[in-house]
Short mmCIF file of N, CA and C in Angstrom, two decimals:
data_model
loop_
_atom_site.label_atom_id
_atom_site.label_comp_id
_atom_site.label_asym_id
_atom_site.label_seq_id
_atom_site.Cartn_x
_atom_site.Cartn_y
_atom_site.Cartn_z
N MET B 1 -5.97 -19.61 1.03
CA MET B 1 -6.16 -18.16 1.04
C MET B 1 -7.37 -17.82 0.18
N GLU B 2 -8.24 -17.02 0.71
CA GLU B 2 -9.44 -16.61 0.01
C GLU B 2 -9.11 -15.46 -0.95
N TYR B 3 -9.72 -15.50 -2.12
CA TYR B 3 -9.52 -14.46 -3.12
C TYR B 3 -10.13 -13.15 -2.63
N VAL B 4 -9.40 -12.05 -2.78
CA VAL B 4 -9.90 -10.73 -2.42
C VAL B 4 -9.82 -9.81 -3.64
N ASP B 5 -10.56 -8.72 -3.56
CA ASP B 5 -10.66 -7.79 -4.69
C ASP B 5 -9.81 -6.54 -4.47
N PRO B 6 -9.40 -5.90 -5.58
CA PRO B 6 -8.84 -4.55 -5.45
C PRO B 6 -9.99 -3.58 -5.24
N ILE B 7 -9.68 -2.40 -4.74
CA ILE B 7 -10.70 -1.35 -4.64
C ILE B 7 -10.54 -0.51 -5.90
N LYS B 8 -11.48 -0.65 -6.82
CA LYS B 8 -11.37 0.00 -8.12
C LYS B 8 -11.93 1.42 -8.13
N ASP B 9 -12.86 1.70 -7.25
CA ASP B 9 -13.53 3.00 -7.19
C ASP B 9 -12.73 3.97 -6.31
N VAL B 10 -12.24 5.05 -6.90
CA VAL B 10 -11.44 6.03 -6.19
C VAL B 10 -12.24 6.69 -5.05
N GLU B 11 -13.53 6.87 -5.24
CA GLU B 11 -14.37 7.45 -4.18
C GLU B 11 -14.40 6.54 -2.95
N GLN B 12 -14.41 5.24 -3.17
CA GLN B 12 -14.38 4.30 -2.05
C GLN B 12 -13.03 4.36 -1.32
N ILE B 13 -11.96 4.56 -2.07
CA ILE B 13 -10.64 4.72 -1.46
C ILE B 13 -10.63 5.95 -0.56
N HIS B 14 -11.19 7.06 -1.06
CA HIS B 14 -11.25 8.29 -0.27
C HIS B 14 -12.11 8.09 0.99
N ALA B 15 -13.20 7.34 0.85
CA ALA B 15 -14.07 7.07 2.00
C ALA B 15 -13.31 6.28 3.08
N ILE B 16 -12.54 5.29 2.67
CA ILE B 16 -11.75 4.51 3.62
C ILE B 16 -10.72 5.40 4.30
N LYS B 17 -10.08 6.26 3.53
CA LYS B 17 -9.09 7.17 4.11
C LYS B 17 -9.71 8.06 5.19
N LEU B 18 -10.90 8.59 4.92
CA LEU B 18 -11.58 9.44 5.91
C LEU B 18 -11.91 8.66 7.18
N ILE B 19 -12.37 7.44 7.01
CA ILE B 19 -12.69 6.59 8.16
C ILE B 19 -11.43 6.32 8.98
N LEU B 20 -10.35 5.95 8.30
CA LEU B 20 -9.10 5.64 9.00
C LEU B 20 -8.48 6.87 9.64
N GLN B 21 -8.62 8.02 9.01
CA GLN B 21 -8.08 9.25 9.57
C GLN B 21 -8.73 9.56 10.92
N LYS B 22 -10.03 9.31 11.03
CA LYS B 22 -10.74 9.53 12.28
C LYS B 22 -10.36 8.49 13.33
N GLN B 23 -9.98 7.32 12.86
CA GLN B 23 -9.67 6.20 13.74
C GLN B 23 -8.24 6.27 14.27
N SER B 24 -7.27 6.40 13.35
CA SER B 24 -5.86 6.35 13.75
C SER B 24 -4.97 6.69 12.56
N TYR B 25 -4.02 7.60 12.77
CA TYR B 25 -3.08 7.93 11.69
C TYR B 25 -2.19 6.73 11.35
N ARG B 26 -1.92 5.88 12.34
CA ARG B 26 -1.15 4.66 12.07
C ARG B 26 -1.88 3.80 11.05
N ASP B 27 -3.18 3.61 11.28
CA ASP B 27 -3.97 2.77 10.38
C ASP B 27 -4.12 3.41 9.00
N LEU B 28 -4.26 4.72 8.97
CA LEU B 28 -4.32 5.45 7.70
C LEU B 28 -3.01 5.29 6.94
N LEU B 29 -1.88 5.37 7.64
CA LEU B 29 -0.58 5.21 6.99
C LEU B 29 -0.42 3.80 6.43
N LEU B 30 -0.87 2.80 7.18
CA LEU B 30 -0.80 1.42 6.71
C LEU B 30 -1.54 1.29 5.37
N PHE B 31 -2.74 1.81 5.32
CA PHE B 31 -3.55 1.76 4.11
C PHE B 31 -2.90 2.56 2.98
N SER B 32 -2.51 3.79 3.27
CA SER B 32 -1.94 4.68 2.25
C SER B 32 -0.62 4.15 1.69
N LEU B 33 0.23 3.66 2.55
CA LEU B 33 1.51 3.11 2.10
C LEU B 33 1.29 1.87 1.24
N GLY B 34 0.34 1.04 1.65
CA GLY B 34 0.04 -0.18 0.89
C GLY B 34 -0.50 0.10 -0.50
N ILE B 35 -1.46 1.01 -0.60
CA ILE B 35 -2.08 1.26 -1.92
C ILE B 35 -1.24 2.15 -2.82
N ASN B 36 -0.24 2.83 -2.26
CA ASN B 36 0.59 3.72 -3.06
C ASN B 36 1.94 3.12 -3.44
N THR B 37 2.28 1.96 -2.88
CA THR B 37 3.59 1.36 -3.19
C THR B 37 3.50 -0.08 -3.68
N GLY B 38 2.49 -0.82 -3.28
CA GLY B 38 2.39 -2.22 -3.65
C GLY B 38 3.26 -3.14 -2.80
N ILE B 39 3.78 -2.63 -1.70
CA ILE B 39 4.62 -3.42 -0.81
C ILE B 39 3.76 -4.51 -0.16
N SER B 40 4.32 -5.69 0.00
CA SER B 40 3.59 -6.78 0.63
C SER B 40 3.33 -6.47 2.10
N LEU B 41 2.31 -7.07 2.66
CA LEU B 41 1.96 -6.81 4.05
C LEU B 41 3.10 -7.19 4.99
N ASN B 42 3.75 -8.32 4.74
CA ASN B 42 4.88 -8.72 5.60
C ASN B 42 5.95 -7.65 5.63
N GLN B 43 6.27 -7.09 4.48
CA GLN B 43 7.28 -6.03 4.44
C GLN B 43 6.78 -4.76 5.12
N LEU B 44 5.52 -4.42 4.90
CA LEU B 44 4.94 -3.22 5.52
C LEU B 44 5.02 -3.30 7.04
N LEU B 45 4.60 -4.43 7.59
CA LEU B 45 4.51 -4.55 9.04
C LEU B 45 5.86 -4.44 9.73
N PHE B 46 6.92 -4.84 9.05
CA PHE B 46 8.24 -4.81 9.68
C PHE B 46 9.07 -3.59 9.31
N LEU B 47 8.44 -2.60 8.68
CA LEU B 47 9.14 -1.35 8.41
C LEU B 47 9.42 -0.63 9.72
N LYS B 48 10.55 0.04 9.76
CA LYS B 48 10.88 0.88 10.91
C LYS B 48 10.85 2.34 10.46
N VAL B 49 10.74 3.22 11.40
CA VAL B 49 10.69 4.65 11.09
C VAL B 49 11.90 5.03 10.24
N GLU B 50 13.07 4.51 10.58
CA GLU B 50 14.30 4.85 9.86
C GLU B 50 14.28 4.42 8.40
N ASN B 51 13.39 3.50 8.02
CA ASN B 51 13.28 3.09 6.62
C ASN B 51 12.66 4.16 5.74
N VAL B 52 11.84 5.03 6.35
CA VAL B 52 11.09 6.02 5.56
C VAL B 52 11.36 7.46 5.96
N TRP B 53 12.09 7.66 7.06
CA TRP B 53 12.27 9.01 7.61
C TRP B 53 13.73 9.26 7.92
N THR B 54 14.27 10.39 7.46
CA THR B 54 15.69 10.70 7.70
C THR B 54 15.93 11.25 9.10
N GLY B 55 14.88 11.63 9.76
CA GLY B 55 14.99 12.34 11.04
C GLY B 55 14.46 13.75 10.89
N GLU B 56 14.47 14.23 9.65
CA GLU B 56 13.97 15.57 9.34
C GLU B 56 12.92 15.58 8.24
N GLU B 57 13.01 14.59 7.35
CA GLU B 57 12.06 14.54 6.24
C GLU B 57 11.90 13.10 5.75
N MET B 58 10.85 12.91 4.94
CA MET B 58 10.60 11.59 4.38
C MET B 58 11.64 11.29 3.30
N LYS B 59 12.07 10.05 3.25
CA LYS B 59 12.96 9.63 2.18
C LYS B 59 12.14 9.56 0.89
N GLU B 60 12.78 9.82 -0.23
CA GLU B 60 12.06 9.77 -1.50
C GLU B 60 11.77 8.33 -1.91
N PHE B 61 12.70 7.42 -1.59
CA PHE B 61 12.53 6.01 -1.93
C PHE B 61 12.72 5.15 -0.69
N LEU B 62 11.88 4.16 -0.58
CA LEU B 62 12.02 3.13 0.44
C LEU B 62 12.80 2.00 -0.21
N VAL B 63 13.90 1.59 0.39
CA VAL B 63 14.74 0.54 -0.19
C VAL B 63 14.60 -0.70 0.68
N LEU B 64 14.16 -1.80 0.06
CA LEU B 64 13.99 -3.07 0.77
C LEU B 64 14.78 -4.16 0.07
N THR B 65 15.21 -5.16 0.82
CA THR B 65 15.89 -6.30 0.23
C THR B 65 14.86 -7.12 -0.52
N LYS B 66 15.14 -7.36 -1.80
CA LYS B 66 14.17 -8.00 -2.68
C LYS B 66 14.19 -9.52 -2.57
N ASP B 67 15.37 -10.11 -2.44
CA ASP B 67 15.46 -11.56 -2.47
C ASP B 67 16.64 -12.06 -1.64
N LYS B 68 16.84 -13.37 -1.68
CA LYS B 68 17.90 -14.00 -0.89
C LYS B 68 19.30 -13.59 -1.35
N ASN B 69 19.42 -13.10 -2.56
CA ASN B 69 20.72 -12.67 -3.09
C ASN B 69 21.14 -11.31 -2.55
N GLY B 70 20.24 -10.67 -1.82
CA GLY B 70 20.56 -9.35 -1.26
C GLY B 70 20.27 -8.21 -2.22
N ASP B 71 19.62 -8.51 -3.35
CA ASP B 71 19.26 -7.46 -4.29
C ASP B 71 18.22 -6.54 -3.65
N ASN B 72 18.32 -5.26 -3.94
CA ASN B 72 17.39 -4.29 -3.38
C ASN B 72 16.28 -3.94 -4.35
N GLN B 73 15.15 -3.55 -3.80
CA GLN B 73 14.04 -3.04 -4.58
C GLN B 73 13.66 -1.69 -3.99
N GLU B 74 13.49 -0.71 -4.86
CA GLU B 74 13.15 0.63 -4.43
C GLU B 74 11.68 0.91 -4.69
N PHE B 75 11.05 1.56 -3.73
CA PHE B 75 9.66 1.95 -3.84
C PHE B 75 9.57 3.46 -3.67
N TYR B 76 8.99 4.13 -4.65
CA TYR B 76 8.82 5.58 -4.58
C TYR B 76 7.76 5.93 -3.55
N LEU B 77 8.06 6.89 -2.70
CA LEU B 77 7.11 7.36 -1.70
C LEU B 77 6.54 8.70 -2.17
N ASN B 78 5.28 8.70 -2.55
CA ASN B 78 4.68 9.89 -3.17
C ASN B 78 4.15 10.88 -2.14
N ARG B 79 3.56 11.95 -2.64
CA ARG B 79 3.07 13.04 -1.77
C ARG B 79 1.94 12.60 -0.84
N GLN B 80 1.12 11.66 -1.31
CA GLN B 80 0.04 11.16 -0.45
C GLN B 80 0.61 10.47 0.78
N VAL B 81 1.62 9.64 0.55
CA VAL B 81 2.28 8.95 1.66
C VAL B 81 2.96 9.97 2.57
N GLU B 82 3.64 10.95 1.98
CA GLU B 82 4.35 11.95 2.76
C GLU B 82 3.41 12.72 3.69
N LYS B 83 2.26 13.10 3.16
CA LYS B 83 1.29 13.86 3.94
C LYS B 83 0.84 13.06 5.18
N VAL B 84 0.50 11.81 4.98
CA VAL B 84 0.03 10.98 6.09
C VAL B 84 1.18 10.66 7.04
N LEU B 85 2.36 10.37 6.50
CA LEU B 85 3.51 10.05 7.34
C LEU B 85 3.87 11.21 8.26
N LYS B 86 3.90 12.42 7.71
CA LYS B 86 4.22 13.60 8.54
C LYS B 86 3.20 13.78 9.66
N SER B 87 1.94 13.62 9.36
CA SER B 87 0.90 13.75 10.39
C SER B 87 1.06 12.67 11.45
N TYR B 88 1.30 11.46 11.02
CA TYR B 88 1.45 10.33 11.95
C TYR B 88 2.65 10.54 12.88
N LEU B 89 3.79 10.90 12.30
CA LEU B 89 5.00 11.06 13.11
C LEU B 89 4.91 12.28 14.04
N ALA B 90 4.17 13.30 13.62
CA ALA B 90 4.01 14.49 14.45
C ALA B 90 3.23 14.19 15.73
N PHE B 91 2.30 13.23 15.66
CA PHE B 91 1.45 12.92 16.81
C PHE B 91 1.87 11.66 17.54
N SER B 92 2.82 10.92 16.99
CA SER B 92 3.25 9.69 17.67
C SER B 92 4.53 9.97 18.44
N GLU B 93 4.88 9.07 19.28
CA GLU B 93 6.11 9.21 20.05
C GLU B 93 7.10 8.12 19.64
N LEU B 94 7.14 7.85 18.35
CA LEU B 94 8.01 6.80 17.84
C LEU B 94 9.45 7.27 17.76
N GLY B 95 10.37 6.36 18.10
CA GLY B 95 11.79 6.63 17.92
C GLY B 95 12.22 6.21 16.54
N HIS B 96 13.41 6.62 16.15
CA HIS B 96 13.93 6.34 14.81
C HIS B 96 14.00 4.84 14.50
N SER B 97 14.25 4.01 15.52
CA SER B 97 14.39 2.57 15.29
C SER B 97 13.12 1.78 15.66
N ASP B 98 12.03 2.49 15.97
CA ASP B 98 10.76 1.81 16.29
C ASP B 98 10.10 1.30 15.02
N TYR B 99 9.27 0.28 15.20
CA TYR B 99 8.45 -0.19 14.08
C TYR B 99 7.47 0.91 13.70
N LEU B 100 7.29 1.11 12.42
CA LEU B 100 6.39 2.15 11.93
C LEU B 100 4.95 1.85 12.34
N PHE B 101 4.58 0.58 12.31
CA PHE B 101 3.22 0.17 12.66
C PHE B 101 3.23 -0.57 13.99
N LYS B 102 3.75 0.12 14.98
CA LYS B 102 3.93 -0.45 16.31
C LYS B 102 2.58 -0.71 16.98
N SER B 103 2.50 -1.85 17.62
CA SER B 103 1.31 -2.19 18.38
C SER B 103 1.14 -1.23 19.55
N LYS B 104 -0.09 -1.00 19.94
CA LYS B 104 -0.35 -0.15 21.10
C LYS B 104 -0.08 -0.91 22.40
N LYS B 105 0.05 -2.24 22.29
CA LYS B 105 0.23 -3.09 23.47
C LYS B 105 1.69 -3.36 23.83
N ASN B 106 2.57 -3.35 22.82
CA ASN B 106 3.98 -3.67 23.08
C ASN B 106 4.86 -3.01 22.02
N ASN B 107 6.13 -3.37 21.99
CA ASN B 107 7.07 -2.74 21.05
C ASN B 107 7.19 -3.49 19.72
N HIS B 108 6.30 -4.41 19.47
CA HIS B 108 6.30 -5.18 18.23
C HIS B 108 5.36 -4.53 17.21
N PRO B 109 5.51 -4.91 15.94
CA PRO B 109 4.56 -4.39 14.96
C PRO B 109 3.19 -5.03 15.17
N ILE B 110 2.16 -4.41 14.63
CA ILE B 110 0.84 -5.03 14.69
C ILE B 110 0.91 -6.36 13.92
N THR B 111 -0.02 -7.25 14.20
CA THR B 111 -0.03 -8.56 13.56
C THR B 111 -0.75 -8.49 12.21
N ARG B 112 -0.58 -9.53 11.42
CA ARG B 112 -1.30 -9.65 10.14
C ARG B 112 -2.81 -9.63 10.39
N GLN B 113 -3.21 -10.29 11.48
CA GLN B 113 -4.64 -10.36 11.81
C GLN B 113 -5.18 -8.96 12.15
N GLN B 114 -4.40 -8.19 12.89
CA GLN B 114 -4.82 -6.83 13.23
C GLN B 114 -4.90 -5.97 11.97
N ALA B 115 -3.92 -6.11 11.08
CA ALA B 115 -3.94 -5.37 9.82
C ALA B 115 -5.19 -5.73 9.01
N TYR B 116 -5.51 -7.02 8.98
CA TYR B 116 -6.71 -7.47 8.28
C TYR B 116 -7.95 -6.82 8.87
N ARG B 117 -8.06 -6.83 10.19
CA ARG B 117 -9.24 -6.24 10.86
C ARG B 117 -9.35 -4.75 10.55
N ILE B 118 -8.23 -4.04 10.57
CA ILE B 118 -8.23 -2.60 10.28
C ILE B 118 -8.77 -2.33 8.88
N ILE B 119 -8.23 -3.04 7.90
CA ILE B 119 -8.61 -2.82 6.50
C ILE B 119 -10.04 -3.26 6.24
N ASN B 120 -10.38 -4.44 6.73
CA ASN B 120 -11.70 -5.00 6.49
C ASN B 120 -12.80 -4.16 7.14
N GLN B 121 -12.59 -3.74 8.38
CA GLN B 121 -13.59 -2.94 9.09
C GLN B 121 -13.80 -1.59 8.41
N ALA B 122 -12.72 -0.95 7.99
CA ALA B 122 -12.84 0.35 7.31
C ALA B 122 -13.58 0.20 5.99
N ALA B 123 -13.31 -0.88 5.26
CA ALA B 123 -13.98 -1.12 3.99
C ALA B 123 -15.48 -1.34 4.20
N LYS B 124 -15.82 -2.09 5.23
CA LYS B 124 -17.25 -2.32 5.51
C LYS B 124 -17.93 -1.01 5.89
N LEU B 125 -17.27 -0.19 6.71
CA LEU B 125 -17.85 1.10 7.09
C LEU B 125 -18.01 2.03 5.88
N ALA B 126 -17.14 1.84 4.88
CA ALA B 126 -17.21 2.65 3.65
C ALA B 126 -18.25 2.11 2.67
N GLY B 127 -18.89 1.00 3.04
CA GLY B 127 -19.94 0.43 2.20
C GLY B 127 -19.45 -0.48 1.09
N ILE B 128 -18.21 -0.95 1.19
CA ILE B 128 -17.68 -1.85 0.17
C ILE B 128 -18.18 -3.26 0.45
N THR B 129 -18.79 -3.86 -0.55
CA THR B 129 -19.39 -5.18 -0.36
C THR B 129 -18.52 -6.32 -0.88
N GLY B 130 -17.49 -6.01 -1.66
CA GLY B 130 -16.61 -7.06 -2.20
C GLY B 130 -15.76 -7.69 -1.11
N LYS B 131 -15.00 -8.69 -1.50
CA LYS B 131 -14.11 -9.36 -0.56
C LYS B 131 -12.85 -8.52 -0.38
N ILE B 132 -12.61 -8.10 0.85
CA ILE B 132 -11.49 -7.22 1.17
C ILE B 132 -10.58 -7.91 2.17
N GLY B 133 -9.29 -7.83 1.92
CA GLY B 133 -8.31 -8.41 2.83
C GLY B 133 -6.99 -7.69 2.70
N THR B 134 -5.96 -8.28 3.25
CA THR B 134 -4.66 -7.61 3.24
C THR B 134 -4.07 -7.52 1.83
N HIS B 135 -4.36 -8.48 0.97
CA HIS B 135 -3.87 -8.40 -0.42
C HIS B 135 -4.59 -7.32 -1.21
N THR B 136 -5.70 -6.83 -0.69
CA THR B 136 -6.44 -5.76 -1.35
C THR B 136 -5.55 -4.54 -1.57
N LEU B 137 -4.65 -4.26 -0.64
CA LEU B 137 -3.77 -3.09 -0.77
C LEU B 137 -2.90 -3.21 -2.02
N ARG B 138 -2.21 -4.34 -2.17
CA ARG B 138 -1.34 -4.56 -3.34
C ARG B 138 -2.15 -4.60 -4.63
N LYS B 139 -3.29 -5.26 -4.57
CA LYS B 139 -4.13 -5.36 -5.76
C LYS B 139 -4.65 -3.99 -6.19
N THR B 140 -5.01 -3.17 -5.22
CA THR B 140 -5.49 -1.82 -5.51
C THR B 140 -4.37 -0.99 -6.14
N PHE B 141 -3.17 -1.10 -5.58
CA PHE B 141 -2.01 -0.41 -6.17
C PHE B 141 -1.83 -0.85 -7.63
N GLY B 142 -1.77 -2.14 -7.86
CA GLY B 142 -1.55 -2.66 -9.21
C GLY B 142 -2.63 -2.26 -10.19
N TYR B 143 -3.87 -2.34 -9.74
CA TYR B 143 -5.00 -1.98 -10.60
C TYR B 143 -4.90 -0.52 -11.05
N HIS B 144 -4.70 0.38 -10.09
CA HIS B 144 -4.67 1.80 -10.44
C HIS B 144 -3.40 2.20 -11.19
N ALA B 145 -2.29 1.54 -10.87
CA ALA B 145 -1.06 1.80 -11.64
C ALA B 145 -1.28 1.42 -13.11
N TYR B 146 -1.88 0.27 -13.33
CA TYR B 146 -2.15 -0.20 -14.69
C TYR B 146 -3.11 0.74 -15.40
N ARG B 147 -4.15 1.16 -14.72
CA ARG B 147 -5.14 2.07 -15.32
C ARG B 147 -4.55 3.43 -15.64
N LYS B 148 -3.49 3.81 -14.94
CA LYS B 148 -2.85 5.10 -15.21
C LYS B 148 -1.74 4.98 -16.25
N GLY B 149 -1.60 3.79 -16.84
CA GLY B 149 -0.67 3.63 -17.95
C GLY B 149 0.71 3.11 -17.59
N ILE B 150 0.93 2.67 -16.35
CA ILE B 150 2.22 2.09 -15.98
C ILE B 150 2.35 0.75 -16.69
N ALA B 151 3.49 0.50 -17.28
CA ALA B 151 3.72 -0.73 -18.03
C ALA B 151 3.53 -1.96 -17.15
N ILE B 152 2.87 -2.96 -17.70
CA ILE B 152 2.60 -4.19 -16.95
C ILE B 152 3.92 -4.84 -16.49
N SER B 153 4.99 -4.67 -17.25
CA SER B 153 6.28 -5.26 -16.85
C SER B 153 6.79 -4.63 -15.55
N ILE B 154 6.55 -3.35 -15.36
CA ILE B 154 6.97 -2.67 -14.12
C ILE B 154 6.12 -3.15 -12.95
N ILE B 155 4.82 -3.24 -13.17
CA ILE B 155 3.92 -3.72 -12.11
C ILE B 155 4.27 -5.16 -11.75
N MET B 156 4.54 -5.98 -12.75
CA MET B 156 4.96 -7.38 -12.53
C MET B 156 6.18 -7.44 -11.61
N ASP B 157 7.15 -6.60 -11.88
CA ASP B 157 8.38 -6.59 -11.08
C ASP B 157 8.09 -6.18 -9.63
N ILE B 158 7.30 -5.15 -9.46
CA ILE B 158 6.96 -4.69 -8.11
C ILE B 158 6.24 -5.78 -7.32
N LEU B 159 5.33 -6.49 -8.00
CA LEU B 159 4.53 -7.52 -7.33
C LEU B 159 5.22 -8.90 -7.32
N HIS B 160 6.41 -8.98 -7.92
CA HIS B 160 7.18 -10.24 -7.99
C HIS B 160 6.42 -11.34 -8.72
N HIS B 161 5.79 -10.99 -9.83
CA HIS B 161 5.08 -11.98 -10.63
C HIS B 161 5.94 -12.45 -11.79
N GLN B 162 5.56 -13.58 -12.34
CA GLN B 162 6.34 -14.20 -13.41
C GLN B 162 5.83 -13.90 -14.81
N SER B 163 4.56 -13.50 -14.92
CA SER B 163 4.02 -13.25 -16.26
C SER B 163 2.99 -12.13 -16.24
N PRO B 164 2.79 -11.48 -17.38
CA PRO B 164 1.75 -10.44 -17.47
C PRO B 164 0.36 -11.01 -17.16
N ALA B 165 0.09 -12.24 -17.61
CA ALA B 165 -1.23 -12.85 -17.37
C ALA B 165 -1.47 -13.01 -15.86
N GLU B 166 -0.45 -13.43 -15.12
CA GLU B 166 -0.57 -13.59 -13.67
C GLU B 166 -0.89 -12.24 -13.02
N THR B 167 -0.19 -11.21 -13.45
CA THR B 167 -0.38 -9.88 -12.86
C THR B 167 -1.77 -9.33 -13.20
N LEU B 168 -2.18 -9.44 -14.44
CA LEU B 168 -3.51 -8.94 -14.84
C LEU B 168 -4.62 -9.66 -14.08
N ARG B 169 -4.48 -10.95 -13.90
CA ARG B 169 -5.47 -11.72 -13.14
C ARG B 169 -5.47 -11.26 -11.67
N TYR B 170 -4.28 -11.09 -11.10
CA TYR B 170 -4.13 -10.70 -9.70
C TYR B 170 -4.76 -9.33 -9.41
N ILE B 171 -4.56 -8.38 -10.32
CA ILE B 171 -5.06 -7.01 -10.08
C ILE B 171 -6.49 -6.80 -10.56
N GLY B 172 -7.12 -7.86 -11.07
CA GLY B 172 -8.53 -7.80 -11.41
C GLY B 172 -8.85 -7.15 -12.73
N ILE B 173 -7.95 -7.28 -13.69
CA ILE B 173 -8.20 -6.73 -15.02
C ILE B 173 -8.79 -7.83 -15.90
N ASP B 174 -9.96 -7.57 -16.44
CA ASP B 174 -10.61 -8.50 -17.35
C ASP B 174 -10.09 -8.21 -18.75
N LYS B 175 -9.53 -9.23 -19.40
CA LYS B 175 -8.93 -9.01 -20.73
C LYS B 175 -9.95 -8.58 -21.78
N ASN B 176 -11.24 -8.81 -21.53
CA ASN B 176 -12.28 -8.40 -22.48
C ASN B 176 -12.75 -6.96 -22.21
N GLU B 177 -12.31 -6.41 -21.11
CA GLU B 177 -12.70 -5.06 -20.71
C GLU B 177 -11.93 -4.03 -21.56
N GLN B 178 -12.64 -3.09 -22.12
CA GLN B 178 -12.01 -2.04 -22.91
C GLN B 178 -11.64 -0.88 -22.00
N HIS B 179 -10.44 -0.37 -22.19
CA HIS B 179 -10.03 0.79 -21.41
C HIS B 179 -9.06 1.61 -22.25
N LEU B 180 -9.41 2.86 -22.44
CA LEU B 180 -8.55 3.75 -23.20
C LEU B 180 -7.51 4.36 -22.26
N ILE B 181 -6.26 4.33 -22.68
CA ILE B 181 -5.19 4.91 -21.87
C ILE B 181 -4.76 6.22 -22.52
N ARG B 182 -4.71 7.27 -21.72
CA ARG B 182 -4.29 8.57 -22.23
C ARG B 182 -2.76 8.63 -22.27
N VAL B 183 -2.22 8.76 -23.44
CA VAL B 183 -0.78 8.98 -23.57
C VAL B 183 -0.64 10.48 -23.78
N ASP B 184 -0.46 11.18 -22.69
CA ASP B 184 -0.49 12.63 -22.70
C ASP B 184 0.91 13.18 -22.41
N VAL B 185 1.70 13.34 -23.46
CA VAL B 185 3.04 13.85 -23.31
C VAL B 185 3.00 15.31 -22.88
N ASN B 186 2.08 16.07 -23.43
CA ASN B 186 1.80 17.44 -23.00
C ASN B 186 3.05 18.32 -22.91
N LEU B 187 3.84 18.33 -23.96
CA LEU B 187 5.05 19.15 -23.99
C LEU B 187 4.66 20.57 -24.10
#
């Protein structure tokens, strides 16, 4: 597997979103859900509408089986995801039990290769020169969560890593890099 980078520049993230919005709400949702939750691509591709939608509104948390023991992991679905999901579902003809990222050719989810092409092509159109791939979504989530002050232990758990060093390396944080974190209780 080739090493890929997170997208660290928020302006580049917005540029990709604009490109994907013009292309397909399905593709925009794939990108938005990935960078806002840190869910692995395998889990993303096999999501069904019923995993994220009650029939009337978006669920607040996406609950997925975490491991072989049947333990669950919850992922918060934020307003950015909700906005894209509502637009996508309003224009799609998906049923409650359909795959969320259904292929246009059949009733199966899009492939890993198709997801890679979607993400990579949008990144190139946005002028991103770094190495971009499907892990870019998770890495981007982790990078920005860390920069916003989320504890590395929480990010580690979401990404299923064993150590803080592994997670920091994965999300592209240089230990020599200085970064001030705002602890803004703002009572």
